[in-house]
Amino acid sequence: MTKHKLKELCSKEQRGPVTAIEQVDGFLLTAIGQKVYVWKFKGNNDIIGLAFIDAQLYIHTAVTLKNFVLTADITKSLSLLRYQEEHKTLALVSKDLRELEIYTAEYIVDGKQLSFLVSDSDRNLILYHYSPESVESVGGQRLLRRADFHLGSRVNTMFRTPIGPAKSSGEKKTKHITWFATLDGGLGYFVPMPEKTYRRLLMLQNKLVTGIPHFAGLNPKAFRLPSVEQKSLTNPSKNVLDGNLLWRYASLSYKERSEFARQIGTTVNQILQDLMDVDKGTILF
């Protein structure tokens, strides 16, 4: 038993199911079917509507960051909204124009760069980016697909935790780890990394694909290509490193590690330091 109790302050009937609930700029945000509403709580135990927008078909996930709202639709993919308090408006910033059955969504924070991570029904993780200066985005109306990765499990929830800068990299910008949990009981994470580190580990990953034996003779590079039931006219974006494969480098013999490091033009200590920076930044539990 506890002395703390929950008390209902307000109750208001709606014309449809409330499928998502969040806060944006201190106001209540709800998704009711295909509509997204922003509410304000009044002192007389009532809430009043401030803004709303007609979304796609059926919004089941809403994630907020400052005044931005990321919504996921059951078939119409991803949309990015923005709430402007001074004008009391909720406006569409950009969206993915392709159809996609999304399970959940979350932000990827890398300093001043903001991207959007989603999981779909085909067991893929897909990274989108808002880039209005790009010609492909049609003036920012379209979210660009920047990376994809076949996980092999359906992800139904994500959350973020901040990490400090790696001491060896000398970076000072804020980064967040985006954790995810799968329906079959798995736990994993996405973490942004510096361009130089990414290039170095990507070369190592390509060498490990052909340079070491794999379980049952399977090809990890082919497995990580996005899997889709309906063929599309887009090529895989990739741009995601396979942490499980890279960590196998640490279990190799000294001679094998030295040979792989020589082939990509770096040192064993540098590769191990890159892997340890990722590991240290994600030790939270």
Short mmCIF file of C-alpha atoms in Angstrom, two decimals:
data_model
loop_
_atom_site.label_atom_id
_atom_site.label_comp_id
_atom_site.label_asym_id
_atom_site.label_seq_id
_atom_site.Cartn_x
_atom_site.Cartn_y
_atom_site.Cartn_z
CA MET A 1 0.00 0.00 0.00
CA THR A 2 1.04 3.59 -0.55
CA LYS A 3 -0.22 6.96 0.61
CA HIS A 4 0.01 8.34 -2.94
CA LYS A 5 -3.20 8.21 -4.94
CA LEU A 6 -4.26 9.06 -8.46
CA LYS A 7 -7.13 11.49 -8.83
CA GLU A 8 -9.12 12.10 -11.98
CA LEU A 9 -9.14 15.82 -12.82
CA CYS A 10 -10.95 15.74 -16.13
CA SER A 11 -12.84 13.31 -18.35
CA LYS A 12 -14.05 14.06 -21.85
CA GLU A 13 -15.80 11.77 -24.29
CA GLN A 14 -14.39 11.49 -27.82
CA ARG A 15 -15.92 10.24 -31.05
CA GLY A 16 -13.27 7.62 -31.62
CA PRO A 17 -10.55 5.59 -29.91
CA VAL A 18 -7.60 7.49 -28.41
CA THR A 19 -4.73 5.64 -30.09
CA ALA A 20 -1.78 7.73 -28.86
CA ILE A 21 -1.14 10.28 -26.13
CA GLU A 22 1.84 12.60 -25.55
CA GLN A 23 2.76 16.12 -24.46
CA VAL A 24 4.04 18.92 -26.69
CA ASP A 25 5.27 22.24 -25.29
CA GLY A 26 3.42 21.52 -22.03
CA PHE A 27 0.10 20.78 -23.72
CA LEU A 28 -1.70 17.47 -24.11
CA LEU A 29 -1.48 15.82 -27.51
CA THR A 30 -3.75 12.96 -28.56
CA ALA A 31 -4.27 10.93 -31.71
CA ILE A 32 -7.88 9.93 -32.28
CA GLY A 33 -8.08 7.75 -35.35
CA GLN A 34 -6.91 9.89 -38.26
CA LYS A 35 -6.90 13.20 -36.34
CA VAL A 36 -4.25 14.68 -34.04
CA TYR A 37 -5.39 17.18 -31.37
CA VAL A 38 -3.59 19.55 -29.00
CA TRP A 39 -5.46 20.26 -25.72
CA LYS A 40 -5.03 22.74 -22.87
CA PHE A 41 -6.04 21.96 -19.29
CA LYS A 42 -8.16 24.65 -17.62
CA GLY A 43 -8.47 25.33 -13.92
CA ASN A 44 -12.14 24.34 -13.78
CA ASN A 45 -11.33 20.67 -14.46
CA ASP A 46 -11.87 20.93 -18.19
CA ILE A 47 -9.75 20.74 -21.33
CA ILE A 48 -10.17 22.86 -24.44
CA GLY A 49 -8.88 22.16 -27.92
CA LEU A 50 -6.14 24.44 -29.23
CA ALA A 51 -5.31 22.89 -32.59
CA PHE A 52 -5.89 19.80 -34.70
CA ILE A 53 -4.86 18.32 -38.03
CA ASP A 54 -6.24 15.58 -40.26
CA ALA A 55 -3.49 13.02 -40.63
CA GLN A 56 -3.41 9.91 -42.79
CA LEU A 57 -5.51 6.82 -42.09
CA TYR A 58 -5.01 5.61 -38.49
CA ILE A 59 -2.36 7.10 -36.20
CA HIS A 60 -1.14 4.63 -33.56
CA THR A 61 2.16 6.21 -32.42
CA ALA A 62 3.07 9.81 -31.57
CA VAL A 63 6.51 10.88 -30.30
CA THR A 64 7.33 14.48 -29.38
CA LEU A 65 10.57 16.45 -29.08
CA LYS A 66 10.21 20.13 -28.14
CA ASN A 67 7.50 21.37 -30.51
CA PHE A 68 7.92 18.58 -33.09
CA VAL A 69 5.54 15.63 -33.31
CA LEU A 70 6.44 12.40 -35.10
CA THR A 71 3.39 10.30 -36.01
CA ALA A 72 3.27 6.76 -37.39
CA ASP A 73 0.35 5.48 -39.41
CA ILE A 74 -0.83 1.90 -39.71
CA THR A 75 -0.33 1.91 -43.51
CA LYS A 76 0.69 5.45 -44.56
CA SER A 77 4.17 5.52 -43.04
CA LEU A 78 5.64 8.51 -41.20
CA SER A 79 4.69 12.19 -40.80
CA LEU A 80 6.49 15.07 -39.07
CA LEU A 81 4.29 17.79 -37.52
CA ARG A 82 5.12 21.02 -35.70
CA TYR A 83 3.04 22.85 -33.10
CA GLN A 84 3.31 26.67 -33.03
CA GLU A 85 2.00 28.02 -29.73
CA GLU A 86 1.89 31.66 -30.81
CA HIS A 87 -0.43 30.83 -33.70
CA LYS A 88 -2.09 27.82 -32.03
CA THR A 89 -1.56 25.73 -35.16
CA LEU A 90 -0.47 22.16 -35.76
CA ALA A 91 1.06 21.94 -39.24
CA LEU A 92 2.52 19.22 -41.43
CA VAL A 93 6.25 19.73 -42.02
CA SER A 94 7.11 16.65 -44.07
CA LYS A 95 6.12 13.02 -44.59
CA ASP A 96 7.13 9.80 -46.29
CA LEU A 97 5.16 9.42 -49.52
CA ARG A 98 5.50 5.63 -49.74
CA GLU A 99 3.14 3.22 -48.03
CA LEU A 100 4.68 1.47 -45.02
CA GLU A 101 3.21 -0.46 -42.10
CA ILE A 102 5.05 0.97 -39.11
CA TYR A 103 5.22 -0.71 -35.71
CA THR A 104 6.87 2.13 -33.78
CA ALA A 105 9.05 5.23 -34.25
CA GLU A 106 11.60 7.33 -32.37
CA TYR A 107 14.13 10.15 -32.88
CA ILE A 108 17.86 9.79 -33.55
CA VAL A 109 19.69 12.74 -31.96
CA ASP A 110 23.23 13.51 -33.13
CA GLY A 111 24.13 17.02 -32.01
CA LYS A 112 22.16 19.43 -34.21
CA GLN A 113 21.20 16.62 -36.59
CA LEU A 114 17.78 15.03 -36.08
CA SER A 115 16.67 11.84 -37.83
CA PHE A 116 13.75 9.45 -37.42
CA LEU A 117 13.98 5.70 -36.83
CA VAL A 118 11.04 3.40 -37.57
CA SER A 119 10.42 -0.34 -37.50
CA ASP A 120 8.13 -1.99 -40.01
CA SER A 121 6.17 -5.21 -40.40
CA ASP A 122 8.93 -6.77 -42.55
CA ARG A 123 11.33 -6.75 -39.55
CA ASN A 124 13.37 -3.83 -40.89
CA LEU A 125 14.68 -0.72 -39.17
CA ILE A 126 14.59 2.35 -41.42
CA LEU A 127 16.14 5.77 -40.87
CA TYR A 128 14.55 8.92 -42.34
CA HIS A 129 15.94 12.44 -42.49
CA TYR A 130 14.37 15.86 -43.05
CA SER A 131 16.50 17.71 -45.58
CA PRO A 132 14.66 20.63 -47.24
CA GLU A 133 17.76 21.75 -49.17
CA SER A 134 17.91 18.42 -51.02
CA VAL A 135 16.31 18.23 -54.48
CA GLU A 136 14.89 14.78 -53.69
CA SER A 137 12.84 16.16 -50.79
CA VAL A 138 10.84 18.48 -53.10
CA GLY A 139 11.41 21.52 -50.91
CA GLY A 140 11.18 19.55 -47.68
CA GLN A 141 7.78 18.01 -48.40
CA ARG A 142 9.23 14.50 -48.50
CA LEU A 143 11.22 12.67 -45.81
CA LEU A 144 14.34 11.06 -47.26
CA ARG A 145 15.29 7.46 -46.57
CA ARG A 146 18.92 7.52 -45.44
CA ALA A 147 19.55 4.06 -43.98
CA ASP A 148 17.94 0.65 -43.59
CA PHE A 149 18.81 -2.54 -41.76
CA HIS A 150 17.13 -5.93 -41.61
CA LEU A 151 16.93 -6.92 -37.94
CA GLY A 152 15.03 -10.19 -38.33
CA SER A 153 12.66 -9.36 -35.45
CA ARG A 154 9.67 -7.07 -35.11
CA VAL A 155 10.32 -4.02 -32.91
CA ASN A 156 7.33 -2.75 -30.95
CA THR A 157 8.86 -0.11 -28.66
CA MET A 158 11.74 2.40 -28.60
CA PHE A 159 13.13 4.97 -26.17
CA ARG A 160 16.09 7.35 -25.95
CA THR A 161 18.81 7.98 -23.36
CA PRO A 162 21.56 10.65 -23.59
CA ILE A 163 25.23 9.72 -23.74
CA GLY A 164 28.32 11.80 -23.10
CA PRO A 165 30.99 12.48 -25.75
CA ALA A 166 33.71 9.87 -26.17
CA LYS A 167 36.97 11.03 -24.62
CA SER A 168 39.10 9.70 -27.46
CA SER A 169 37.08 11.46 -30.17
CA GLY A 170 37.18 14.91 -28.55
CA GLU A 171 33.55 15.57 -29.50
CA LYS A 172 31.43 17.96 -27.45
CA LYS A 173 28.03 17.59 -29.12
CA THR A 174 25.08 15.85 -27.50
CA LYS A 175 24.12 12.38 -28.68
CA HIS A 176 21.32 10.01 -27.73
CA ILE A 177 21.18 6.24 -27.77
CA THR A 178 17.95 4.96 -29.31
CA TRP A 179 17.07 1.67 -27.64
CA PHE A 180 14.59 -0.81 -29.05
CA ALA A 181 12.89 -3.98 -27.81
CA THR A 182 11.60 -6.80 -30.00
CA LEU A 183 8.52 -8.98 -29.74
CA ASP A 184 10.69 -12.09 -29.32
CA GLY A 185 12.45 -10.70 -26.24
CA GLY A 186 15.50 -8.98 -27.70
CA LEU A 187 17.05 -5.63 -26.76
CA GLY A 188 19.30 -3.51 -28.95
CA TYR A 189 20.30 0.04 -29.71
CA PHE A 190 21.22 2.52 -32.44
CA VAL A 191 23.96 5.03 -31.72
CA PRO A 192 25.34 7.75 -34.07
CA MET A 193 29.09 7.91 -34.56
CA PRO A 194 31.64 10.26 -36.18
CA GLU A 195 32.17 10.01 -39.93
CA LYS A 196 35.82 8.90 -39.64
CA THR A 197 34.94 6.16 -37.16
CA TYR A 198 32.08 4.99 -39.35
CA ARG A 199 34.29 4.77 -42.46
CA ARG A 200 36.98 2.88 -40.59
CA LEU A 201 34.56 0.35 -39.10
CA LEU A 202 32.73 -0.01 -42.42
CA MET A 203 35.97 -1.08 -44.11
CA LEU A 204 36.58 -3.52 -41.27
CA GLN A 205 33.05 -4.90 -41.59
CA ASN A 206 33.51 -5.51 -45.32
CA LYS A 207 36.74 -7.40 -44.61
CA LEU A 208 35.11 -9.50 -41.89
CA VAL A 209 32.27 -10.54 -44.21
CA THR A 210 34.69 -12.45 -46.47
CA GLY A 211 37.62 -12.95 -44.11
CA ILE A 212 36.20 -15.07 -41.30
CA PRO A 213 33.89 -18.13 -41.22
CA HIS A 214 30.25 -17.50 -40.34
CA PHE A 215 27.65 -19.62 -38.60
CA ALA A 216 26.24 -22.28 -40.94
CA GLY A 217 28.05 -20.60 -43.82
CA LEU A 218 25.47 -17.80 -43.91
CA ASN A 219 26.24 -14.35 -45.33
CA PRO A 220 25.70 -11.56 -42.73
CA LYS A 221 25.86 -8.85 -45.41
CA ALA A 222 23.04 -10.41 -47.44
CA PHE A 223 20.94 -11.01 -44.32
CA ARG A 224 21.08 -7.34 -43.28
CA LEU A 225 19.69 -6.10 -46.61
CA PRO A 226 16.11 -4.85 -46.08
CA SER A 227 13.45 -7.47 -46.67
CA VAL A 228 10.18 -6.43 -48.34
CA GLU A 229 7.14 -8.43 -49.37
CA GLN A 230 6.22 -5.99 -52.14
CA LYS A 231 9.03 -5.04 -54.50
CA SER A 232 9.73 -1.34 -54.84
CA LEU A 233 11.78 0.75 -57.27
CA THR A 234 14.22 1.95 -54.58
CA ASN A 235 17.65 0.55 -53.83
CA PRO A 236 18.75 -0.32 -50.27
CA SER A 237 20.27 2.67 -48.47
CA LYS A 238 22.35 0.58 -46.01
CA ASN A 239 24.61 3.03 -44.02
CA VAL A 240 24.21 0.97 -40.81
CA LEU A 241 27.02 -1.01 -39.18
CA ASP A 242 26.40 -4.51 -37.83
CA GLY A 243 27.61 -4.42 -34.21
CA ASN A 244 27.37 -8.19 -33.73
CA LEU A 245 29.73 -8.77 -36.65
CA LEU A 246 32.19 -6.02 -35.66
CA TRP A 247 32.55 -7.32 -32.10
CA ARG A 248 33.76 -10.65 -33.45
CA TYR A 249 36.99 -8.80 -34.31
CA ALA A 250 37.85 -8.65 -30.60
CA SER A 251 37.75 -12.47 -30.32
CA LEU A 252 40.18 -13.07 -33.19
CA SER A 253 43.82 -14.00 -32.67
CA TYR A 254 46.46 -11.26 -32.55
CA LYS A 255 47.78 -12.28 -35.97
CA GLU A 256 44.30 -12.10 -37.55
CA ARG A 257 43.53 -8.74 -35.95
CA SER A 258 46.85 -7.30 -37.14
CA GLU A 259 46.24 -8.53 -40.69
CA PHE A 260 42.74 -7.00 -40.88
CA ALA A 261 44.03 -3.71 -39.45
CA ARG A 262 46.87 -3.63 -42.00
CA GLN A 263 44.43 -4.25 -44.88
CA ILE A 264 42.32 -1.21 -44.00
CA GLY A 265 45.30 1.03 -43.18
CA THR A 266 44.93 1.42 -39.41
CA THR A 267 46.08 -0.18 -36.15
CA VAL A 268 44.61 -2.82 -33.87
CA ASN A 269 44.53 -0.36 -30.96
CA GLN A 270 42.58 2.18 -33.01
CA ILE A 271 39.90 -0.36 -33.95
CA LEU A 272 39.58 -1.63 -30.39
CA GLN A 273 39.36 1.97 -29.13
CA ASP A 274 36.50 2.66 -31.56
CA LEU A 275 34.60 -0.38 -30.31
CA MET A 276 35.25 0.53 -26.66
CA ASP A 277 33.97 4.09 -27.20
CA VAL A 278 30.64 2.66 -28.33
CA ASP A 279 30.57 0.18 -25.47
CA LYS A 280 31.38 2.75 -22.76
CA GLY A 281 28.74 5.15 -24.01
CA THR A 282 26.03 2.50 -23.81
CA ILE A 283 26.75 1.10 -20.33
CA LEU A 284 23.62 2.28 -18.52
CA PHE A 285 22.14 -0.80 -16.85
#
